[in-house]
Structures are given as structure tokens and as C-alpha cells.
PDB file of C-alpha atoms in Angstrom:
ATOM      1  CA  UNK A   8    -104.085 -15.249 -55.912  1.00  0.00           C
ATOM      2  CA  UNK A   9    -107.078 -17.495 -55.508  1.00  0.00           C
ATOM      3  CA  UNK A  10    -106.663 -20.775 -53.773  1.00  0.00           C
ATOM      4  CA  UNK A  11    -107.383 -23.005 -50.844  1.00  0.00           C
ATOM      5  CA  UNK A  12    -105.847 -22.598 -47.443  1.00  0.00           C
ATOM      6  CA  UNK A  13    -105.685 -25.468 -44.949  1.00  0.00           C
ATOM      7  CA  UNK A  14    -104.531 -25.063 -41.415  1.00  0.00           C
ATOM      8  CA  UNK A  15    -102.700 -26.389 -39.399  1.00  0.00           C
ATOM      9  CA  UNK A  16    -100.177 -28.041 -41.594  1.00  0.00           C
ATOM     10  CA  UNK A  17     -99.219 -30.396 -38.847  1.00  0.00           C
ATOM     11  CA  UNK A  18    -101.315 -31.353 -35.901  1.00  0.00           C
ATOM     12  CA  UNK A  19    -100.776 -33.740 -32.950  1.00  0.00           C
ATOM     13  CA  UNK A  20    -103.614 -34.969 -30.810  1.00  0.00           C
ATOM     14  CA  UNK A  21    -104.003 -37.145 -27.845  1.00  0.00           C
ATOM     15  CA  UNK A  22    -106.388 -40.037 -27.932  1.00  0.00           C
ATOM     16  CA  UNK A  23    -109.854 -38.982 -26.879  1.00  0.00           C
ATOM     17  CA  UNK A  24    -109.537 -35.462 -28.086  1.00  0.00           C
ATOM     18  CA  UNK A  25    -111.493 -33.767 -30.854  1.00  0.00           C
ATOM     19  CA  UNK A  26    -109.611 -31.655 -33.376  1.00  0.00           C
ATOM     20  CA  UNK A  27    -110.845 -29.259 -36.083  1.00  0.00           C
ATOM     21  CA  UNK A  28    -109.100 -28.851 -39.390  1.00  0.00           C
ATOM     22  CA  UNK A  29    -109.710 -25.615 -41.237  1.00  0.00           C
ATOM     23  CA  UNK A  30    -110.286 -25.113 -44.940  1.00  0.00           C
ATOM     24  CA  UNK A  31    -110.874 -21.670 -46.549  1.00  0.00           C
ATOM     25  CA  UNK A  32    -111.211 -20.977 -50.246  1.00  0.00           C
ATOM     26  CA  UNK A  33    -111.359 -17.761 -52.186  1.00  0.00           C
ATOM     27  CA  UNK A  34    -112.140 -19.266 -55.626  1.00  0.00           C
ATOM     28  CA  UNK A  35    -115.901 -18.654 -55.352  1.00  0.00           C
ATOM     29  CA  UNK A  36    -116.412 -22.488 -55.759  1.00  0.00           C
ATOM     30  CA  UNK A  37    -119.705 -23.945 -54.814  1.00  0.00           C
ATOM     31  CA  UNK A  38    -118.562 -27.444 -53.976  1.00  0.00           C
ATOM     32  CA  UNK A  39    -116.097 -28.434 -51.320  1.00  0.00           C
ATOM     33  CA  UNK A  40    -114.724 -31.765 -50.253  1.00  0.00           C
ATOM     34  CA  UNK A  41    -112.641 -33.477 -47.593  1.00  0.00           C
ATOM     35  CA  UNK A  42    -110.459 -36.423 -48.402  1.00  0.00           C
ATOM     36  CA  UNK A  43    -108.276 -38.651 -46.439  1.00  0.00           C
ATOM     37  CA  UNK A  44    -105.042 -40.025 -47.802  1.00  0.00           C
ATOM     38  CA  UNK A  45    -103.296 -43.004 -46.353  1.00  0.00           C
ATOM     39  CA  UNK A  46    -100.137 -44.742 -47.681  1.00  0.00           C
ATOM     40  CA  UNK A  47    -100.816 -47.290 -50.471  1.00  0.00           C
ATOM     41  CA  UNK A  48    -104.447 -46.207 -50.712  1.00  0.00           C
ATOM     42  CA  UNK A  49    -106.419 -43.973 -53.021  1.00  0.00           C
ATOM     43  CA  UNK A  50    -107.916 -40.771 -51.748  1.00  0.00           C
ATOM     44  CA  UNK A  51    -111.137 -41.502 -49.766  1.00  0.00           C
ATOM     45  CA  UNK A  52    -113.982 -39.091 -49.555  1.00  0.00           C
ATOM     46  CA  UNK A  53    -115.061 -38.125 -46.040  1.00  0.00           C
ATOM     47  CA  UNK A  54    -117.646 -35.406 -46.631  1.00  0.00           C
ATOM     48  CA  UNK A  55    -118.710 -33.069 -49.447  1.00  0.00           C
ATOM     49  CA  UNK A  56    -120.878 -30.023 -49.750  1.00  0.00           C
ATOM     50  CA  UNK A  57    -122.520 -28.590 -52.903  1.00  0.00           C
ATOM     51  CA  UNK A  58    -124.047 -25.501 -51.304  1.00  0.00           C
ATOM     52  CA  UNK A  59    -123.985 -23.531 -48.036  1.00  0.00           C
ATOM     53  CA  UNK A  60    -125.751 -25.217 -45.113  1.00  0.00           C
ATOM     54  CA  UNK A  61    -125.812 -28.590 -46.935  1.00  0.00           C
ATOM     55  CA  UNK A  62    -123.410 -31.504 -46.951  1.00  0.00           C
ATOM     56  CA  UNK A  63    -123.342 -35.204 -47.675  1.00  0.00           C
ATOM     57  CA  UNK A  64    -121.477 -38.092 -46.224  1.00  0.00           C
ATOM     58  CA  UNK A  65    -118.816 -39.667 -48.319  1.00  0.00           C
ATOM     59  CA  UNK A  66    -117.499 -43.246 -48.097  1.00  0.00           C
ATOM     60  CA  UNK A  67    -115.716 -42.911 -44.678  1.00  0.00           C
ATOM     61  CA  UNK A  68    -117.800 -40.356 -42.733  1.00  0.00           C
ATOM     62  CA  UNK A  69    -117.882 -42.216 -39.492  1.00  0.00           C
ATOM     63  CA  UNK A  70    -116.042 -40.395 -36.679  1.00  0.00           C
ATOM     64  CA  UNK A  71    -115.977 -37.113 -38.565  1.00  0.00           C
ATOM     65  CA  UNK A  72    -118.240 -34.061 -38.794  1.00  0.00           C
ATOM     66  CA  UNK A  73    -118.359 -30.893 -40.858  1.00  0.00           C
ATOM     67  CA  UNK A  74    -120.278 -27.691 -41.194  1.00  0.00           C
ATOM     68  CA  UNK A  75    -120.798 -25.272 -44.133  1.00  0.00           C
ATOM     69  CA  UNK A  76    -122.021 -22.016 -42.681  1.00  0.00           C
ATOM     70  CA  UNK A  77    -120.238 -19.928 -45.292  1.00  0.00           C
ATOM     71  CA  UNK A  78    -119.411 -20.534 -48.906  1.00  0.00           C
ATOM     72  CA  UNK A  79    -115.688 -19.981 -48.279  1.00  0.00           C
ATOM     73  CA  UNK A  80    -115.375 -22.293 -45.325  1.00  0.00           C
ATOM     74  CA  UNK A  81    -115.664 -25.996 -44.860  1.00  0.00           C
ATOM     75  CA  UNK A  82    -114.031 -27.171 -41.414  1.00  0.00           C
ATOM     76  CA  UNK A  83    -113.595 -30.783 -40.592  1.00  0.00           C
ATOM     77  CA  UNK A  84    -113.774 -32.088 -37.016  1.00  0.00           C
ATOM     78  CA  UNK A  85    -112.135 -35.440 -36.254  1.00  0.00           C
ATOM     79  CA  UNK A  86    -113.839 -36.753 -33.262  1.00  0.00           C
ATOM     80  CA  UNK A  87    -112.687 -39.170 -30.665  1.00  0.00           C
ATOM     81  CA  UNK A  88    -114.943 -41.772 -32.312  1.00  0.00           C
ATOM     82  CA  UNK A  89    -112.658 -41.987 -35.279  1.00  0.00           C
ATOM     83  CA  UNK A  90    -110.700 -45.189 -34.556  1.00  0.00           C
ATOM     84  CA  UNK A  91    -107.597 -44.493 -36.659  1.00  0.00           C
ATOM     85  CA  UNK A  92    -107.323 -40.789 -37.310  1.00  0.00           C
ATOM     86  CA  UNK A  93    -103.570 -40.504 -38.058  1.00  0.00           C
ATOM     87  CA  UNK A  94    -103.562 -39.491 -41.760  1.00  0.00           C
ATOM     88  CA  UNK A  95    -103.056 -36.769 -44.292  1.00  0.00           C
ATOM     89  CA  UNK A  96    -106.248 -34.753 -44.812  1.00  0.00           C
ATOM     90  CA  UNK A  97    -106.871 -32.873 -48.039  1.00  0.00           C
ATOM     91  CA  UNK A  98    -109.546 -30.291 -48.667  1.00  0.00           C
ATOM     92  CA  UNK A  99    -110.679 -29.502 -52.178  1.00  0.00           C
ATOM     93  CA  UNK A 100    -113.071 -27.311 -54.063  1.00  0.00           C
ATOM     94  CA  UNK A 101    -114.668 -27.189 -57.495  1.00  0.00           C
ATOM     95  CA  UNK A 102    -117.366 -25.510 -59.492  1.00  0.00           C
ATOM     96  CA  UNK A 103    -120.754 -27.428 -59.367  1.00  0.00           C
ATOM     97  CA  UNK A 104    -120.512 -31.089 -58.522  1.00  0.00           C
ATOM     98  CA  UNK A 105    -120.374 -32.279 -62.092  1.00  0.00           C
ATOM     99  CA  UNK A 106    -117.537 -30.047 -62.989  1.00  0.00           C
ATOM    100  CA  UNK A 107    -114.285 -31.678 -63.821  1.00  0.00           C
ATOM    101  CA  UNK A 108    -111.341 -30.250 -61.950  1.00  0.00           C
ATOM    102  CA  UNK A 109    -110.636 -30.238 -58.244  1.00  0.00           C
ATOM    103  CA  UNK A 110    -108.424 -27.616 -56.629  1.00  0.00           C
ATOM    104  CA  UNK A 111    -106.719 -28.934 -53.537  1.00  0.00           C
ATOM    105  CA  UNK A 112    -105.318 -27.304 -50.473  1.00  0.00           C
ATOM    106  CA  UNK A 113    -101.870 -28.179 -49.280  1.00  0.00           C
ATOM    107  CA  UNK A 114    -103.153 -30.692 -46.671  1.00  0.00           C
ATOM    108  CA  UNK A 115    -103.057 -31.197 -43.020  1.00  0.00           C
ATOM    109  CA  UNK A 116    -101.207 -34.021 -41.349  1.00  0.00           C
ATOM    110  CA  UNK A 117    -102.800 -35.287 -38.220  1.00  0.00           C
ATOM    111  CA  UNK A 118    -100.875 -37.605 -35.848  1.00  0.00           C
ATOM    112  CA  UNK A 119    -102.512 -39.213 -32.786  1.00  0.00           C
ATOM    113  CA  UNK A 120    -100.093 -39.836 -29.982  1.00  0.00           C
TER     114      UNK A 120
ATOM    115  CA  UNK B   5    -116.841 -53.233 -56.538  1.00  0.00           C
ATOM    116  CA  UNK B   6    -115.144 -50.273 -58.143  1.00  0.00           C
ATOM    117  CA  UNK B   7    -111.423 -50.491 -58.678  1.00  0.00           C
ATOM    118  CA  UNK B   8    -108.556 -48.439 -60.086  1.00  0.00           C
ATOM    119  CA  UNK B   9    -105.200 -50.157 -60.649  1.00  0.00           C
ATOM    120  CA  UNK B  10    -101.909 -48.494 -61.250  1.00  0.00           C
ATOM    121  CA  UNK B  11     -98.285 -49.554 -60.491  1.00  0.00           C
ATOM    122  CA  UNK B  12     -96.990 -48.699 -57.200  1.00  0.00           C
ATOM    123  CA  UNK B  13     -93.660 -47.303 -58.220  1.00  0.00           C
ATOM    124  CA  UNK B  14     -91.656 -46.676 -61.386  1.00  0.00           C
ATOM    125  CA  UNK B  15     -88.103 -45.582 -62.019  1.00  0.00           C
ATOM    126  CA  UNK B  16     -86.961 -43.659 -65.069  1.00  0.00           C
ATOM    127  CA  UNK B  17     -83.923 -41.668 -66.268  1.00  0.00           C
ATOM    128  CA  UNK B  18     -83.763 -37.939 -66.733  1.00  0.00           C
ATOM    129  CA  UNK B  19     -84.397 -37.039 -70.370  1.00  0.00           C
ATOM    130  CA  UNK B  20     -86.213 -40.301 -71.098  1.00  0.00           C
ATOM    131  CA  UNK B  21     -89.867 -41.147 -71.700  1.00  0.00           C
ATOM    132  CA  UNK B  22     -92.080 -43.031 -69.151  1.00  0.00           C
ATOM    133  CA  UNK B  23     -95.578 -44.374 -69.483  1.00  0.00           C
ATOM    134  CA  UNK B  24     -97.719 -44.826 -66.370  1.00  0.00           C
ATOM    135  CA  UNK B  25    -100.728 -47.101 -66.899  1.00  0.00           C
ATOM    136  CA  UNK B  26    -104.166 -47.046 -65.181  1.00  0.00           C
ATOM    137  CA  UNK B  27    -106.838 -49.678 -65.512  1.00  0.00           C
ATOM    138  CA  UNK B  28    -110.295 -49.228 -64.060  1.00  0.00           C
ATOM    139  CA  UNK B  29    -113.520 -51.086 -63.331  1.00  0.00           C
ATOM    140  CA  UNK B  30    -116.257 -48.643 -62.332  1.00  0.00           C
ATOM    141  CA  UNK B  31    -120.125 -48.265 -62.203  1.00  0.00           C
ATOM    142  CA  UNK B  32    -120.312 -46.023 -65.286  1.00  0.00           C
ATOM    143  CA  UNK B  33    -117.804 -43.640 -66.710  1.00  0.00           C
ATOM    144  CA  UNK B  34    -117.905 -39.881 -66.794  1.00  0.00           C
ATOM    145  CA  UNK B  35    -114.192 -39.063 -67.410  1.00  0.00           C
ATOM    146  CA  UNK B  36    -110.731 -39.944 -66.238  1.00  0.00           C
ATOM    147  CA  UNK B  37    -108.328 -37.593 -64.503  1.00  0.00           C
ATOM    148  CA  UNK B  38    -104.577 -37.538 -63.902  1.00  0.00           C
ATOM    149  CA  UNK B  39    -103.172 -35.505 -61.049  1.00  0.00           C
ATOM    150  CA  UNK B  40     -99.547 -34.924 -59.996  1.00  0.00           C
ATOM    151  CA  UNK B  41     -98.726 -34.955 -56.304  1.00  0.00           C
ATOM    152  CA  UNK B  42     -95.342 -34.055 -54.864  1.00  0.00           C
ATOM    153  CA  UNK B  43     -94.601 -35.563 -51.485  1.00  0.00           C
ATOM    154  CA  UNK B  44     -96.523 -33.766 -48.684  1.00  0.00           C
ATOM    155  CA  UNK B  45     -98.147 -31.351 -51.067  1.00  0.00           C
ATOM    156  CA  UNK B  46    -101.551 -30.878 -52.829  1.00  0.00           C
ATOM    157  CA  UNK B  47    -102.385 -32.837 -55.892  1.00  0.00           C
ATOM    158  CA  UNK B  48    -102.535 -30.706 -59.047  1.00  0.00           C
ATOM    159  CA  UNK B  49    -104.569 -31.337 -62.115  1.00  0.00           C
ATOM    160  CA  UNK B  50    -102.728 -32.675 -65.227  1.00  0.00           C
ATOM    161  CA  UNK B  51    -105.217 -33.966 -67.662  1.00  0.00           C
ATOM    162  CA  UNK B  52    -108.774 -35.131 -68.388  1.00  0.00           C
ATOM    163  CA  UNK B  53    -110.071 -37.588 -70.873  1.00  0.00           C
ATOM    164  CA  UNK B  54    -113.669 -38.444 -71.554  1.00  0.00           C
ATOM    165  CA  UNK B  55    -113.421 -39.618 -75.156  1.00  0.00           C
ATOM    166  CA  UNK B  56    -111.132 -42.281 -76.598  1.00  0.00           C
ATOM    167  CA  UNK B  57    -107.781 -41.104 -77.867  1.00  0.00           C
ATOM    168  CA  UNK B  58    -104.798 -39.136 -76.994  1.00  0.00           C
ATOM    169  CA  UNK B  59    -104.692 -35.650 -75.363  1.00  0.00           C
ATOM    170  CA  UNK B  60    -101.394 -33.844 -75.620  1.00  0.00           C
ATOM    171  CA  UNK B  61    -100.350 -31.017 -73.284  1.00  0.00           C
ATOM    172  CA  UNK B  62     -96.671 -30.113 -73.652  1.00  0.00           C
ATOM    173  CA  UNK B  63     -94.474 -32.863 -72.289  1.00  0.00           C
ATOM    174  CA  UNK B  64     -97.399 -34.708 -70.960  1.00  0.00           C
ATOM    175  CA  UNK B  65     -99.963 -36.703 -72.872  1.00  0.00           C
ATOM    176  CA  UNK B  66    -102.833 -38.863 -71.661  1.00  0.00           C
ATOM    177  CA  UNK B  67    -104.533 -41.743 -73.560  1.00  0.00           C
ATOM    178  CA  UNK B  68    -107.943 -43.327 -73.011  1.00  0.00           C
ATOM    179  CA  UNK B  69    -109.616 -46.480 -74.271  1.00  0.00           C
ATOM    180  CA  UNK B  70    -113.059 -46.777 -72.710  1.00  0.00           C
ATOM    181  CA  UNK B  71    -113.710 -50.207 -74.217  1.00  0.00           C
ATOM    182  CA  UNK B  72    -110.579 -51.621 -72.477  1.00  0.00           C
ATOM    183  CA  UNK B  73    -110.996 -49.587 -69.266  1.00  0.00           C
ATOM    184  CA  UNK B  74    -107.480 -48.366 -69.756  1.00  0.00           C
ATOM    185  CA  UNK B  75    -105.548 -45.079 -69.709  1.00  0.00           C
ATOM    186  CA  UNK B  76    -102.009 -44.124 -69.668  1.00  0.00           C
ATOM    187  CA  UNK B  77     -99.999 -40.858 -68.896  1.00  0.00           C
ATOM    188  CA  UNK B  78     -96.969 -40.389 -71.019  1.00  0.00           C
ATOM    189  CA  UNK B  79     -94.205 -38.105 -69.737  1.00  0.00           C
ATOM    190  CA  UNK B  80     -91.516 -37.076 -72.220  1.00  0.00           C
ATOM    191  CA  UNK B  81     -88.113 -35.378 -71.797  1.00  0.00           C
ATOM    192  CA  UNK B  82     -88.224 -36.248 -68.051  1.00  0.00           C
ATOM    193  CA  UNK B  83     -86.915 -33.716 -65.598  1.00  0.00           C
ATOM    194  CA  UNK B  84     -85.898 -34.193 -62.018  1.00  0.00           C
ATOM    195  CA  UNK B  85     -88.904 -32.081 -60.920  1.00  0.00           C
ATOM    196  CA  UNK B  86     -91.194 -34.782 -62.452  1.00  0.00           C
ATOM    197  CA  UNK B  87     -90.320 -37.020 -59.473  1.00  0.00           C
ATOM    198  CA  UNK B  88     -93.756 -37.280 -57.795  1.00  0.00           C
ATOM    199  CA  UNK B  89     -96.771 -39.432 -57.357  1.00  0.00           C
ATOM    200  CA  UNK B  90     -99.263 -39.634 -60.223  1.00  0.00           C
ATOM    201  CA  UNK B  91    -102.887 -40.278 -59.342  1.00  0.00           C
ATOM    202  CA  UNK B  92    -105.383 -41.653 -61.676  1.00  0.00           C
ATOM    203  CA  UNK B  93    -109.092 -41.088 -60.875  1.00  0.00           C
ATOM    204  CA  UNK B  94    -112.349 -41.966 -62.637  1.00  0.00           C
ATOM    205  CA  UNK B  95    -115.674 -40.215 -62.289  1.00  0.00           C
ATOM    206  CA  UNK B  96    -118.429 -42.812 -62.146  1.00  0.00           C
ATOM    207  CA  UNK B  97    -122.054 -42.747 -63.112  1.00  0.00           C
ATOM    208  CA  UNK B  98    -122.929 -40.730 -59.894  1.00  0.00           C
ATOM    209  CA  UNK B  99    -120.183 -38.272 -60.746  1.00  0.00           C
ATOM    210  CA  UNK B 100    -118.229 -39.502 -57.707  1.00  0.00           C
ATOM    211  CA  UNK B 101    -114.489 -39.677 -58.087  1.00  0.00           C
ATOM    212  CA  UNK B 102    -112.844 -43.073 -57.563  1.00  0.00           C
ATOM    213  CA  UNK B 103    -109.070 -42.776 -56.974  1.00  0.00           C
ATOM    214  CA  UNK B 104    -106.154 -45.129 -57.632  1.00  0.00           C
ATOM    215  CA  UNK B 105    -103.474 -45.381 -55.018  1.00  0.00           C
ATOM    216  CA  UNK B 106    -101.031 -43.475 -57.086  1.00  0.00           C
ATOM    217  CA  UNK B 107     -97.770 -44.321 -58.870  1.00  0.00           C
ATOM    218  CA  UNK B 108     -94.597 -42.956 -57.279  1.00  0.00           C
ATOM    219  CA  UNK B 109     -92.226 -41.932 -60.126  1.00  0.00           C
ATOM    220  CA  UNK B 110     -88.544 -41.721 -59.236  1.00  0.00           C
ATOM    221  CA  UNK B 111     -86.239 -39.919 -61.749  1.00  0.00           C
ATOM    222  CA  UNK B 112     -82.602 -40.754 -61.777  1.00  0.00           C
ATOM    223  CA  UNK B 113     -79.842 -38.554 -63.153  1.00  0.00           C
TER     224      UNK B 113
END
């Protein structure tokens, strides 16, 4: 079955460490996204990519980095520069950007100790 | 600024009907979406409205009034599995999604 796989499901990090969250999709979708979800807030866009080797900053890109070397993969690195990284991170994909429906992965919960 | 408002939490009884409202103020409008999200899981697509009126899909219906900046999601014959958060999102003039904070729906027997 086609879908989006995020790993790890849970991750603990010490302050000052970088961590990378994996996102892989086999839906043949062109566009991929990373969102952050915090209690009491709407999803906030971190980065998105419409095609391989291209990506754009979203609303809260500071302290994060991404790459898009393959169509199927869009990893997110949470760097030590991110001041409040504890959150639930959701990866999503869709057909070209103007398309309507996002398919989400199951999410990765990052906790900074 | 852009803003999506929806109630934080609602409670309803199994078998009943519940309406979850969403009001929005955005720079342009290119469609409104409803997603369902069970705790700790991925949001899943429920409905999409771009024209005024009611869209019905089984037990779920979604209504849009563009002139009022208003939508609602109507859930009929509530089941315990409908306990979840319901997220309203609007696609603005740049085709970027603006998300509401979600409405947590609690279903009681």
C-alpha cells in the first residue's frame, strides 16, 4: 500500500544536539512538506519542496534544515539553533502544490531533555 | 493577519448529531478543508469545499459560505470512534494552507 513513513516515532534529544527526522513516501507525489504541531495551535509549515533538489522555507524555518535529493525522501534536521524543538512533527505529501489533498505520515514526537 | 477560529473542545453523545464551526479571515480563498486527527496519529482528509453550499459524504457533511467566511462540519449518528480532533484549513491566494488549532470532539456513551 502506498503511504508516508516517518521515523522514528519517538525521539529524545539533549540540548545542543542535532537530530534528523526521516520521511519517505511511495505515492509518487511531487510535493512534500514538514509541519510542526503544538498543543492549542494550528499546524505550522516549516519547509516544503515541490521538486527534487528544490525546497522553500515555510513560516517557521529558523533552526531547521531539509534536503530533497530524491523524490521519495524529505528528511528534516532539527538543529541546536532551534530554541524550542519539543513538538510533534508531521510530514506530508501531495500532487503538485496547487492540488487539494495532503497525505500525512504518522508523525514523530521529539522531546528535548 | 490570517486567522482561522474553531472551538477548542466539544462534547456530544453517541448516536447524536454535532456541528463544528470554523470561521476564517485569509488573504484570498482557494478552498477549505476538514481533516480528522486521532490523538498521536496522522490527520486524514475528510472534505473539501470551494463553492458555497453543502457537500455530503456519508455521515459527514461540510458547508461553506464564502461571503461570511464560515464553514461547518456536521457529523451524524455519532460513534465512539468519531472521538478525535477536527482540523479546519483554508488555502489562501498563494495556495498556502492556513490551519486552525483544531476542535477536540469527545463522544460520551
